[in-house]
mmCIF file of C-alpha atoms and ligand atoms in Angstrom:
data_model
loop_
_atom_site.group_PDB
_atom_site.id
_atom_site.type_symbol
_atom_site.label_atom_id
_atom_site.label_comp_id
_atom_site.label_asym_id
_atom_site.label_seq_id
_atom_site.Cartn_x
_atom_site.Cartn_y
_atom_site.Cartn_z
ATOM 1 C CA GLY A 2 7.886 -40.536 -55.922
ATOM 2 C CA ALA A 3 8.969 -40.648 -59.568
ATOM 3 C CA ASP A 4 6.096 -38.429 -60.740
ATOM 4 C CA VAL A 5 6.484 -35.768 -58.044
ATOM 5 C CA PRO A 6 8.032 -32.440 -59.139
ATOM 6 C CA GLN A 7 11.507 -32.008 -57.639
ATOM 7 C CA GLU A 8 10.613 -29.007 -55.455
ATOM 8 C CA GLN A 9 7.553 -30.789 -53.984
ATOM 9 C CA LYS A 10 9.256 -34.074 -53.065
ATOM 10 C CA ALA A 11 9.682 -33.192 -49.397
ATOM 11 C CA GLY A 12 6.063 -32.030 -49.185
ATOM 12 C CA TRP A 13 4.873 -35.267 -50.788
ATOM 13 C CA THR A 14 6.876 -37.397 -48.358
ATOM 14 C CA SER A 15 5.395 -35.621 -45.369
ATOM 15 C CA PHE A 16 1.896 -35.852 -46.868
ATOM 16 C CA ILE A 17 2.322 -39.622 -47.190
ATOM 17 C CA LYS A 18 3.552 -39.844 -43.623
ATOM 18 C CA SER A 19 0.534 -37.908 -42.420
ATOM 19 C CA LEU A 20 -1.769 -40.379 -44.221
ATOM 20 C CA ALA A 21 -0.850 -42.936 -41.575
ATOM 21 C CA HIS A 22 -2.491 -40.785 -38.890
ATOM 22 C CA MET A 23 -5.561 -39.969 -40.927
ATOM 23 C CA THR A 24 -8.832 -40.436 -39.094
ATOM 24 C CA GLY A 25 -11.136 -41.360 -41.965
ATOM 25 C CA ASP A 26 -11.456 -38.022 -43.707
ATOM 26 C CA LEU A 27 -8.758 -37.382 -46.274
ATOM 27 C CA SER A 28 -10.629 -34.528 -47.897
ATOM 28 C CA SER A 29 -9.744 -32.022 -45.178
ATOM 29 C CA MET A 30 -5.980 -32.743 -45.265
ATOM 30 C CA THR A 31 -3.596 -30.319 -46.910
ATOM 31 C CA ALA A 32 -1.683 -31.793 -49.853
ATOM 32 C CA PRO A 33 1.126 -30.501 -52.108
ATOM 33 C CA PRO A 34 0.021 -28.317 -55.049
ATOM 34 C CA PHE A 35 0.855 -30.755 -57.891
ATOM 35 C CA ILE A 36 -1.839 -33.178 -56.694
ATOM 36 C CA LEU A 37 -4.626 -30.576 -56.320
ATOM 37 C CA SER A 38 -7.579 -30.569 -58.684
ATOM 38 C CA PRO A 39 -9.431 -27.321 -59.456
ATOM 39 C CA VAL A 40 -12.749 -29.209 -59.435
ATOM 40 C CA SER A 41 -15.004 -29.552 -56.402
ATOM 41 C CA LEU A 42 -16.576 -32.870 -55.355
ATOM 42 C CA THR A 43 -20.018 -31.294 -55.903
ATOM 43 C CA GLU A 44 -19.368 -31.682 -59.653
ATOM 44 C CA PHE A 45 -18.846 -35.448 -59.434
ATOM 45 C CA PRO A 46 -22.538 -36.484 -59.520
ATOM 46 C CA ALA A 47 -22.490 -35.399 -63.183
ATOM 47 C CA TYR A 48 -20.577 -38.618 -63.920
ATOM 48 C CA TRP A 49 -23.863 -40.482 -63.400
ATOM 49 C CA CYS A 50 -25.263 -39.082 -66.589
ATOM 50 C CA GLU A 51 -22.543 -38.717 -69.198
ATOM 51 C CA HIS A 52 -24.465 -41.249 -71.284
ATOM 52 C CA PRO A 53 -27.875 -39.533 -71.154
ATOM 53 C CA GLU A 54 -29.084 -41.771 -73.975
ATOM 54 C CA LEU A 55 -28.595 -44.952 -71.916
ATOM 55 C CA PHE A 56 -30.241 -43.227 -68.937
ATOM 56 C CA ALA A 57 -33.313 -42.147 -70.921
ATOM 57 C CA ARG A 58 -33.778 -45.471 -72.696
ATOM 58 C CA ILE A 59 -34.186 -47.434 -69.446
ATOM 59 C CA SER A 60 -37.929 -46.720 -69.422
ATOM 60 C CA GLU A 61 -38.267 -48.157 -72.948
ATOM 61 C CA GLY A 62 -37.444 -51.668 -71.762
ATOM 62 C CA SER A 63 -40.209 -54.140 -72.598
ATOM 63 C CA SER A 64 -40.197 -56.120 -69.322
ATOM 64 C CA PRO A 65 -38.846 -55.862 -65.755
ATOM 65 C CA GLN A 66 -35.882 -58.045 -66.753
ATOM 66 C CA ASP A 67 -35.151 -55.983 -69.870
ATOM 67 C CA ARG A 68 -35.256 -52.788 -67.791
ATOM 68 C CA MET A 69 -32.973 -54.279 -65.135
ATOM 69 C CA GLU A 70 -30.474 -55.104 -67.858
ATOM 70 C CA ARG A 71 -30.679 -51.533 -69.167
ATOM 71 C CA VAL A 72 -30.100 -50.199 -65.639
ATOM 72 C CA LEU A 73 -27.031 -52.429 -65.310
ATOM 73 C CA ARG A 74 -25.684 -51.319 -68.711
ATOM 74 C CA TRP A 75 -26.145 -47.638 -67.844
ATOM 75 C CA PHE A 76 -24.559 -48.167 -64.394
ATOM 76 C CA ILE A 77 -21.476 -49.964 -65.783
ATOM 77 C CA ALA A 78 -21.183 -47.235 -68.435
ATOM 78 C CA THR A 79 -20.912 -44.552 -65.720
ATOM 79 C CA LEU A 80 -17.899 -46.187 -64.010
ATOM 80 C CA LYS A 81 -15.264 -45.139 -66.529
ATOM 81 C CA GLY A 82 -16.199 -41.474 -66.120
ATOM 82 C CA GLN A 83 -16.561 -41.698 -62.333
ATOM 83 C CA TYR A 84 -13.170 -43.289 -61.740
ATOM 84 C CA THR A 85 -10.820 -42.484 -64.642
ATOM 85 C CA THR A 86 -11.696 -38.953 -65.788
ATOM 86 C CA ARG A 87 -9.014 -37.187 -63.711
ATOM 87 C CA ASN A 88 -6.349 -39.546 -65.051
ATOM 88 C CA GLU A 89 -7.469 -38.786 -68.587
ATOM 89 C CA LYS A 90 -7.734 -35.030 -68.122
ATOM 90 C CA MET A 91 -4.999 -34.286 -65.589
ATOM 91 C CA GLY A 92 -2.611 -37.237 -65.848
ATOM 92 C CA SER A 93 -3.503 -38.851 -62.510
ATOM 93 C CA GLU A 94 -6.204 -38.979 -59.873
ATOM 94 C CA LYS A 95 -6.106 -35.682 -57.959
ATOM 95 C CA LYS A 96 -7.402 -34.284 -54.721
ATOM 96 C CA PRO A 97 -10.716 -32.560 -55.411
ATOM 97 C CA LEU A 98 -11.746 -29.309 -53.729
ATOM 98 C CA ASN A 99 -13.515 -30.046 -50.454
ATOM 99 C CA PRO A 100 -17.000 -28.538 -50.824
ATOM 100 C CA VAL A 101 -18.409 -26.090 -48.281
ATOM 101 C CA LEU A 102 -21.769 -26.691 -46.618
ATOM 102 C CA GLY A 103 -24.512 -25.439 -48.916
ATOM 103 C CA GLU A 104 -22.383 -25.463 -52.068
ATOM 104 C CA LEU A 105 -24.516 -26.027 -55.170
ATOM 105 C CA PHE A 106 -23.936 -27.373 -58.661
ATOM 106 C CA PHE A 107 -26.433 -27.339 -61.525
ATOM 107 C CA GLY A 108 -26.213 -28.653 -65.054
ATOM 108 C CA VAL A 109 -28.165 -30.067 -67.983
ATOM 109 C CA TRP A 110 -27.788 -32.474 -70.847
ATOM 110 C CA PRO A 111 -29.925 -30.993 -73.614
ATOM 111 C CA ASP A 112 -32.577 -32.919 -75.480
ATOM 112 C CA LYS A 113 -31.260 -34.785 -78.537
ATOM 113 C CA ASN A 114 -33.202 -37.070 -80.840
ATOM 114 C CA GLY A 115 -36.293 -36.633 -78.665
ATOM 115 C CA ARG A 116 -34.751 -38.341 -75.629
ATOM 116 C CA GLY A 117 -35.725 -35.376 -73.401
ATOM 117 C CA GLU A 118 -33.671 -32.938 -71.325
ATOM 118 C CA THR A 119 -31.794 -34.289 -68.303
ATOM 119 C CA ARG A 120 -31.285 -31.969 -65.350
ATOM 120 C CA LEU A 121 -28.768 -32.260 -62.511
ATOM 121 C CA MET A 122 -29.058 -30.625 -59.084
ATOM 122 C CA VAL A 123 -26.383 -31.040 -56.416
ATOM 123 C CA GLU A 124 -25.984 -29.718 -52.880
ATOM 124 C CA GLN A 125 -23.287 -30.253 -50.280
ATOM 125 C CA VAL A 126 -25.489 -31.325 -47.380
ATOM 126 C CA SER A 127 -22.730 -31.907 -44.786
ATOM 127 C CA HIS A 128 -19.182 -30.649 -44.355
ATOM 128 C CA HIS A 129 -18.033 -32.815 -41.414
ATOM 129 C CA PRO A 130 -18.134 -35.525 -42.687
ATOM 130 C CA PRO A 131 -18.418 -34.409 -46.325
ATOM 131 C CA ILE A 132 -21.686 -35.591 -47.894
ATOM 132 C CA THR A 133 -22.942 -34.619 -51.332
ATOM 133 C CA ALA A 134 -26.595 -35.099 -52.313
ATOM 134 C CA TYR A 135 -27.796 -35.112 -55.911
ATOM 135 C CA HIS A 136 -30.912 -35.409 -58.010
ATOM 136 C CA ILE A 137 -30.904 -36.163 -61.728
ATOM 137 C CA GLU A 138 -34.054 -36.328 -63.793
ATOM 138 C CA ASN A 139 -35.316 -36.716 -67.305
ATOM 139 C CA GLN A 140 -39.026 -36.001 -66.986
ATOM 140 C CA LYS A 141 -39.893 -36.859 -70.559
ATOM 141 C CA ALA A 142 -38.232 -40.272 -70.301
ATOM 142 C CA GLY A 143 -39.682 -40.886 -66.832
ATOM 143 C CA VAL A 144 -36.322 -41.673 -65.244
ATOM 144 C CA SER A 145 -34.789 -40.032 -62.160
ATOM 145 C CA LEU A 146 -31.902 -40.714 -59.807
ATOM 146 C CA GLN A 147 -31.698 -39.582 -56.205
ATOM 147 C CA GLY A 148 -28.634 -40.198 -54.070
ATOM 148 C CA HIS A 149 -25.942 -39.052 -51.707
ATOM 149 C CA SER A 150 -22.299 -39.855 -51.351
ATOM 150 C CA GLY A 151 -19.632 -39.783 -48.654
ATOM 151 C CA GLN A 152 -16.248 -41.460 -48.169
ATOM 152 C CA LYS A 153 -14.295 -43.038 -45.340
ATOM 153 C CA THR A 154 -10.596 -43.310 -46.085
ATOM 154 C CA SER A 155 -7.704 -45.289 -44.613
ATOM 155 C CA PHE A 156 -4.094 -45.885 -45.652
ATOM 156 C CA SER A 157 -2.412 -49.302 -45.771
ATOM 157 C CA GLY A 158 1.129 -48.095 -46.426
ATOM 158 C CA THR A 159 0.891 -48.427 -50.198
ATOM 159 C CA ALA A 160 -2.741 -47.814 -51.127
ATOM 160 C CA ILE A 161 -5.535 -45.548 -49.904
ATOM 161 C CA HIS A 162 -8.699 -47.530 -49.212
ATOM 162 C CA VAL A 163 -11.968 -45.709 -49.703
ATOM 163 C CA LYS A 164 -15.261 -47.016 -48.406
ATOM 164 C CA GLN A 165 -18.114 -45.150 -49.973
ATOM 165 C CA SER A 166 -21.140 -44.366 -47.865
ATOM 166 C CA GLY A 167 -24.527 -43.469 -49.232
ATOM 167 C CA HIS A 168 -26.529 -45.000 -52.061
ATOM 168 C CA ALA A 169 -28.628 -44.002 -55.024
ATOM 169 C CA ILE A 170 -32.221 -44.805 -55.885
ATOM 170 C CA LEU A 171 -33.355 -44.851 -59.487
ATOM 171 C CA THR A 172 -37.057 -44.395 -60.258
ATOM 172 C CA VAL A 173 -38.392 -45.595 -63.604
ATOM 173 C CA LYS A 174 -41.855 -45.082 -65.105
ATOM 174 C CA PRO A 175 -41.963 -47.759 -67.820
ATOM 175 C CA LYS A 176 -43.174 -46.571 -71.239
ATOM 176 C CA ASN A 177 -45.223 -49.759 -71.720
ATOM 177 C CA GLY A 178 -47.523 -48.778 -68.854
ATOM 178 C CA ASP A 179 -46.103 -51.201 -66.260
ATOM 179 C CA ARG A 180 -46.092 -49.697 -62.792
ATOM 180 C CA GLU A 181 -43.292 -47.544 -61.420
ATOM 181 C CA GLU A 182 -40.086 -49.351 -60.466
ATOM 182 C CA LYS A 183 -37.335 -48.489 -57.968
ATOM 183 C CA TYR A 184 -33.729 -49.625 -58.121
ATOM 184 C CA LEU A 185 -31.373 -49.388 -55.160
ATOM 185 C CA ILE A 186 -27.786 -48.856 -56.249
ATOM 186 C CA THR A 187 -24.996 -49.463 -53.749
ATOM 187 C CA LEU A 188 -21.467 -48.155 -54.283
ATOM 188 C CA PRO A 189 -18.193 -50.083 -54.726
ATOM 189 C CA LYS A 190 -15.071 -49.743 -52.615
ATOM 190 C CA LEU A 191 -12.046 -47.986 -54.063
ATOM 191 C CA ARG A 192 -8.359 -48.629 -53.764
ATOM 192 C CA ILE A 193 -6.157 -45.728 -54.746
ATOM 193 C CA GLU A 194 -2.902 -47.184 -56.084
ATOM 194 C CA GLY A 195 0.283 -45.463 -57.196
ATOM 195 C CA VAL A 196 0.190 -43.022 -54.274
ATOM 196 C CA ILE A 197 3.854 -43.422 -53.308
ATOM 197 C CA TRP A 198 4.942 -42.543 -56.884
ATOM 198 C CA GLY A 199 2.766 -39.470 -56.934
ATOM 199 C CA SER A 200 0.599 -40.827 -59.764
ATOM 200 C CA PRO A 201 -2.547 -42.140 -58.090
ATOM 201 C CA TYR A 202 -5.272 -44.039 -59.948
ATOM 202 C CA VAL A 203 -8.415 -45.829 -58.810
ATOM 203 C CA GLU A 204 -9.071 -49.560 -58.877
ATOM 204 C CA LEU A 205 -12.520 -50.790 -57.833
ATOM 205 C CA ALA A 206 -12.716 -53.557 -55.237
ATOM 206 C CA ASP A 207 -15.175 -55.920 -53.595
ATOM 207 C CA SER A 208 -18.706 -55.679 -54.815
ATOM 208 C CA SER A 209 -21.797 -53.556 -55.226
ATOM 209 C CA ALA A 210 -25.388 -54.350 -56.104
ATOM 210 C CA ILE A 211 -28.467 -53.148 -57.875
ATOM 211 C CA GLN A 212 -31.755 -54.279 -56.353
ATOM 212 C CA SER A 213 -34.983 -53.727 -58.228
ATOM 213 C CA SER A 214 -38.423 -53.482 -56.647
ATOM 214 C CA THR A 215 -39.472 -56.068 -59.273
ATOM 215 C CA GLY A 216 -37.307 -58.709 -57.572
ATOM 216 C CA PHE A 217 -34.328 -58.677 -59.936
ATOM 217 C CA THR A 218 -30.838 -58.345 -58.454
ATOM 218 C CA ALA A 219 -27.555 -57.588 -60.159
ATOM 219 C CA ALA A 220 -24.570 -58.499 -57.972
ATOM 220 C CA ILE A 221 -21.371 -56.965 -59.294
ATOM 221 C CA ASP A 222 -17.843 -58.057 -58.326
ATOM 222 C CA TYR A 223 -14.827 -55.913 -59.123
ATOM 223 C CA LYS A 224 -11.261 -57.072 -59.591
ATOM 224 C CA GLY A 225 -7.934 -55.595 -60.630
ATOM 225 C CA LYS A 226 -5.079 -57.150 -62.586
ATOM 226 C CA GLY A 227 -4.601 -60.871 -62.223
ATOM 227 C CA TYR A 228 -7.906 -61.973 -60.667
ATOM 228 C CA PHE A 229 -10.520 -62.791 -63.326
ATOM 229 C CA SER A 230 -7.962 -62.148 -66.042
ATOM 230 C CA GLY A 231 -4.669 -60.380 -66.629
ATOM 231 C CA LYS A 232 -6.565 -57.149 -67.037
ATOM 232 C CA SER A 233 -7.179 -54.254 -64.696
ATOM 233 C CA HIS A 234 -10.603 -52.664 -64.105
ATOM 234 C CA THR A 235 -12.667 -55.818 -64.582
ATOM 235 C CA PHE A 236 -16.099 -56.731 -63.307
ATOM 236 C CA LYS A 237 -18.396 -59.691 -63.307
ATOM 237 C CA ALA A 238 -22.113 -59.218 -62.730
ATOM 238 C CA THR A 239 -24.759 -61.860 -62.201
ATOM 239 C CA LEU A 240 -28.459 -61.346 -62.658
ATOM 240 C CA THR A 241 -30.907 -63.237 -60.473
ATOM 241 C CA GLN A 242 -34.611 -63.039 -59.715
ATOM 242 C CA ASP A 243 -35.923 -63.281 -56.147
ATOM 243 C CA GLY A 244 -32.590 -64.829 -55.111
ATOM 244 C CA HIS A 245 -33.102 -67.872 -57.370
ATOM 245 C CA LYS A 246 -31.151 -69.156 -60.322
ATOM 246 C CA ASN A 247 -28.553 -67.197 -62.200
ATOM 247 C CA LEU A 248 -30.250 -65.771 -65.302
ATOM 248 C CA GLN A 249 -27.265 -64.142 -66.952
ATOM 249 C CA THR A 250 -23.612 -63.271 -66.373
ATOM 250 C CA TYR A 251 -21.955 -60.108 -67.671
ATOM 251 C CA GLU A 252 -18.205 -59.703 -67.661
ATOM 252 C CA GLY A 253 -15.408 -57.596 -68.979
ATOM 253 C CA GLN A 254 -13.661 -54.322 -68.329
ATOM 254 C CA TRP A 255 -15.648 -51.372 -67.015
ATOM 255 C CA THR A 256 -13.186 -49.200 -68.921
ATOM 256 C CA GLY A 257 -13.613 -51.186 -72.142
ATOM 257 C CA VAL A 258 -15.756 -53.946 -73.580
ATOM 258 C CA SER A 259 -17.942 -56.392 -71.678
ATOM 259 C CA HIS A 260 -19.996 -59.376 -72.805
ATOM 260 C CA ALA A 261 -23.181 -61.210 -71.897
ATOM 261 C CA GLY A 262 -22.432 -64.693 -73.168
ATOM 262 C CA LYS A 263 -21.153 -64.268 -76.736
ATOM 263 C CA GLN A 264 -22.849 -60.901 -77.215
ATOM 264 C CA VAL A 265 -21.318 -57.516 -76.588
ATOM 265 C CA PHE A 266 -23.071 -56.034 -73.547
ATOM 266 C CA LEU A 267 -21.329 -52.654 -73.508
ATOM 267 C CA ASP A 268 -18.519 -50.940 -75.368
ATOM 268 C CA THR A 269 -17.406 -47.908 -73.375
ATOM 269 C CA SER A 270 -15.519 -46.361 -76.292
ATOM 270 C CA ALA A 271 -18.691 -44.473 -77.295
ATOM 271 C CA PRO A 272 -18.143 -40.742 -76.690
ATOM 272 C CA LYS A 273 -19.509 -39.290 -73.470
ATOM 273 C CA GLU A 274 -21.461 -36.067 -73.142
ATOM 274 C CA GLU A 275 -20.245 -33.629 -70.529
ATOM 275 C CA VAL A 276 -22.771 -31.713 -68.512
ATOM 276 C CA VAL A 277 -23.605 -28.197 -69.705
ATOM 277 C CA VAL A 278 -23.125 -25.550 -67.011
ATOM 278 C CA LYS A 279 -24.042 -21.837 -67.022
ATOM 279 C CA PRO A 280 -21.165 -19.381 -67.399
ATOM 280 C CA ILE A 281 -19.714 -18.308 -64.042
ATOM 281 C CA SER A 282 -20.922 -14.720 -64.582
ATOM 282 C CA GLU A 283 -24.529 -16.003 -64.474
ATOM 283 C CA GLN A 284 -24.076 -18.225 -61.423
ATOM 284 C CA GLY A 285 -25.237 -17.535 -57.887
ATOM 285 C CA GLU A 286 -22.657 -17.048 -55.115
ATOM 286 C CA TRP A 287 -23.143 -20.591 -53.738
ATOM 287 C CA GLU A 288 -22.622 -22.267 -57.058
ATOM 288 C CA SER A 289 -19.452 -24.321 -57.112
ATOM 289 C CA ARG A 290 -17.545 -22.818 -60.044
ATOM 290 C CA ARG A 291 -18.274 -19.272 -58.912
ATOM 291 C CA LEU A 292 -17.469 -19.994 -55.256
ATOM 292 C CA TRP A 293 -14.109 -21.620 -56.099
ATOM 293 C CA GLU A 294 -13.319 -19.459 -59.145
ATOM 294 C CA LYS A 295 -10.140 -17.850 -57.792
ATOM 295 C CA VAL A 296 -8.871 -21.020 -56.118
ATOM 296 C CA ALA A 297 -9.381 -22.953 -59.363
ATOM 297 C CA ARG A 298 -7.650 -20.237 -61.374
ATOM 298 C CA GLY A 299 -4.677 -20.320 -59.000
ATOM 299 C CA ILE A 300 -4.369 -24.101 -59.273
ATOM 300 C CA ARG A 301 -4.734 -24.078 -63.061
ATOM 301 C CA SER A 302 -2.157 -21.342 -63.614
ATOM 302 C CA GLY A 303 0.315 -22.603 -61.022
ATOM 303 C CA ASN A 304 -0.283 -19.524 -58.852
ATOM 304 C CA TYR A 305 -0.527 -21.583 -55.661
ATOM 305 C CA ASP A 306 -0.196 -18.569 -53.371
ATOM 306 C CA GLU A 307 -3.376 -17.098 -54.806
ATOM 307 C CA ALA A 308 -5.075 -20.504 -54.536
ATOM 308 C CA ALA A 309 -4.020 -20.946 -50.899
ATOM 309 C CA LYS A 310 -4.988 -17.395 -49.932
ATOM 310 C CA GLU A 311 -8.457 -17.718 -51.469
ATOM 311 C CA LYS A 312 -8.984 -21.175 -49.979
ATOM 312 C CA THR A 313 -8.134 -19.813 -46.510
ATOM 313 C CA ARG A 314 -10.552 -16.919 -47.037
ATOM 314 C CA ILE A 315 -13.391 -19.328 -47.914
ATOM 315 C CA GLU A 316 -12.598 -21.604 -44.956
ATOM 316 C CA ASN A 317 -12.449 -18.717 -42.493
ATOM 317 C CA GLU A 318 -15.748 -17.392 -43.726
ATOM 318 C CA GLN A 319 -17.271 -20.834 -43.220
ATOM 319 C CA ARG A 320 -15.849 -21.066 -39.697
ATOM 320 C CA GLN A 321 -17.330 -17.657 -38.866
ATOM 321 C CA ARG A 322 -20.746 -18.711 -40.183
ATOM 322 C CA ARG A 323 -20.730 -21.838 -38.009
ATOM 323 C CA LYS A 324 -19.747 -19.737 -34.967
ATOM 324 C CA ASP A 325 -22.530 -17.251 -35.643
ATOM 325 C CA GLU A 326 -25.049 -20.062 -36.017
ATOM 326 C CA ALA A 327 -23.915 -21.649 -32.743
ATOM 327 C CA ALA A 328 -24.111 -18.300 -30.955
ATOM 328 C CA GLY A 329 -27.556 -17.540 -32.376
ATOM 329 C CA GLY A 330 -28.872 -21.060 -31.827
ATOM 330 C CA THR A 331 -29.654 -21.434 -35.509
ATOM 331 C CA SER A 332 -28.497 -23.952 -38.083
ATOM 332 C CA TRP A 333 -27.840 -23.950 -41.792
ATOM 333 C CA ASP A 334 -30.898 -24.607 -43.958
ATOM 334 C CA LEU A 335 -30.479 -26.974 -46.878
ATOM 335 C CA LYS A 336 -31.911 -25.558 -50.087
ATOM 336 C CA LEU A 337 -32.693 -28.569 -52.263
ATOM 337 C CA PHE A 338 -32.846 -31.573 -49.938
ATOM 338 C CA GLU A 339 -34.383 -32.617 -46.672
ATOM 339 C CA HIS A 340 -32.499 -34.960 -44.367
ATOM 340 C CA VAL A 341 -34.312 -38.057 -43.077
ATOM 341 C CA ASP A 342 -32.819 -40.439 -40.487
ATOM 342 C CA SER A 343 -33.888 -43.560 -42.316
ATOM 343 C CA ASP A 344 -34.485 -43.674 -46.064
ATOM 344 C CA GLU A 345 -37.701 -45.726 -46.512
ATOM 345 C CA GLU A 346 -36.889 -46.777 -50.083
ATOM 346 C CA TYR A 347 -33.445 -47.919 -49.018
ATOM 347 C CA ARG A 348 -34.864 -49.972 -46.155
ATOM 348 C CA LYS A 349 -37.424 -51.728 -48.349
ATOM 349 C CA LEU A 350 -35.066 -52.526 -51.226
ATOM 350 C CA ALA A 351 -32.102 -53.412 -49.003
ATOM 351 C CA ASP A 352 -34.358 -55.935 -47.312
ATOM 352 C CA MET A 353 -34.952 -57.701 -50.648
ATOM 353 C CA LEU A 354 -31.233 -58.260 -51.198
ATOM 354 C CA HIS A 355 -30.056 -61.803 -50.640
ATOM 355 C CA ASP A 356 -26.717 -60.764 -49.153
ATOM 356 C CA LYS A 357 -28.117 -58.498 -46.461
ATOM 357 C CA LEU A 358 -26.709 -55.024 -46.365
ATOM 358 C CA THR A 359 -25.102 -53.432 -43.382
ATOM 359 C CA PRO A 360 -26.365 -51.119 -42.099
ATOM 360 C CA PRO A 361 -30.009 -52.106 -42.753
ATOM 361 C CA HIS A 362 -30.904 -48.432 -42.366
ATOM 362 C CA GLU A 363 -29.276 -45.448 -43.985
ATOM 363 C CA ASP A 364 -29.746 -41.711 -43.887
ATOM 364 C CA GLY A 365 -31.590 -40.238 -46.790
ATOM 365 C CA PHE A 366 -31.783 -36.882 -48.496
ATOM 366 C CA VAL A 367 -35.176 -36.274 -50.042
ATOM 367 C CA PHE A 368 -35.294 -33.907 -52.996
ATOM 368 C CA LYS A 369 -37.634 -31.015 -52.208
ATOM 369 C CA GLY A 370 -38.340 -30.346 -55.905
HETATM 370 C C1 LIG B 414 -11.625 -40.660 -52.872
HETATM 371 C C2 LIG B 414 -11.654 -39.386 -53.713
HETATM 372 C C3 LIG B 414 -12.862 -38.534 -53.324
HETATM 373 C C4 LIG B 414 -14.171 -39.222 -53.665
HETATM 374 C C5 LIG B 414 -14.283 -39.617 -55.147
HETATM 375 C C6 LIG B 414 -15.615 -40.366 -55.448
HETATM 376 C C7 LIG B 414 -15.771 -41.612 -54.550
HETATM 377 C C8 LIG B 414 -16.802 -39.394 -55.192
HETATM 378 C C9 LIG B 414 -18.132 -39.909 -55.683
HETATM 379 C C10 LIG B 414 -18.070 -40.206 -57.170
HETATM 380 O O1 LIG B 414 -19.313 -40.713 -57.583
HETATM 381 C C11 LIG B 414 -16.964 -41.200 -57.479
HETATM 382 C C12 LIG B 414 -15.654 -40.812 -56.868
HETATM 383 C C13 LIG B 414 -14.535 -40.900 -57.623
HETATM 384 C C14 LIG B 414 -13.177 -40.554 -57.149
HETATM 385 O O2 LIG B 414 -12.301 -41.475 -57.732
HETATM 386 C C15 LIG B 414 -13.065 -40.439 -55.618
HETATM 387 C C16 LIG B 414 -11.788 -39.674 -55.242
HETATM 388 C C17 LIG B 414 -10.438 -40.268 -55.585
HETATM 389 C C18 LIG B 414 -9.457 -39.467 -54.738
HETATM 390 C C19 LIG B 414 -10.282 -38.662 -53.705
HETATM 391 C C20 LIG B 414 -9.547 -38.471 -52.358
HETATM 392 C C21 LIG B 414 -10.346 -37.698 -51.311
HETATM 393 C C22 LIG B 414 -8.257 -37.669 -52.561
HETATM 394 C C23 LIG B 414 -7.037 -38.547 -52.564
HETATM 395 C C24 LIG B 414 -5.788 -37.744 -52.572
HETATM 396 C C25 LIG B 414 -4.719 -38.510 -53.303
HETATM 397 C C26 LIG B 414 -4.942 -38.429 -54.795
HETATM 398 C C27 LIG B 414 -3.386 -38.044 -52.890
#
């Protein structure tokens, strides 16, 4: 690995070897310090709303088709943040902190130009396998997003393949008085390239979809270098209604500019707005940045012994809690969400999709409010 620090080369080689035996959950594996991120996965749902303007303006669309197009634009605009932020901030994709059960993350995007305040609430709802549930809402705009996210990982020898589980459901109350709309958002597959060199980055693969309760579908295909064009990070989306004719095609780079016909559909160079989070001193003990404070400090300052010691302390405490619960016949209570075996909204919207989804049912996490 060309980008691996000299003294961690042996550790990196054995980490890569161990990837071959991985059983679907990479998050719990121990990796060399240079690849560790001081940020927990519970913070990632914030990437859904780093363009709060685009999120809020969905409800201002004048027709179901106009609103579907706004949903697609907002969705494509989130991808750059979701999948390239660590490369921009830390030089490569990194291994996020593996959240503990019950870990929380809260944030807001303040009101600006009357668009309304957007609030984010996140809870780690499962540890084995890791599942993160989130709720984002802008009450004034009448737009909210409810979802959960998990990952299944495998290694092909050169790339890590990540299949995302979970989905998100967007609820929109149109400003023109049309009735409430729901949009099912499925998640793309990821390929993590550059692993051998120690400089991982994400490429999106296969496809994902957005299905509206109004009958509109956006089917999105993702390709890397040399498929649609010589460019990396490209997508091509097609808009249809009730599975009929193709109404519009959108294509370009999800990290750059995309077009609908001759018109610019989205230019991702517009600045993003990071979520505003309370200072650690005002956070509760289950809130992510407070919970991981010392681990994060150790990683940031290169004091890996402190980071490892604190991480072990947190993990042991978690193990003890689970033992106590088992002994007492109790179980951990979720604070913000309620688990349901089959998400009704998912089932209904998935059924409207032309290319049927597997599975037809999915777990859901209902926001308790
Ligand atoms: C796969 C991944 C953890 C999950 C991350 C997810 C899929 C989480 C949900 C977000 O909405 C989007 C997202 C973006 C990230 O790119 C993705 C992470 C990339 C790496 C990480 C692995 C568990 C760690 C891999 C370790 C490598 C870098 C050596």
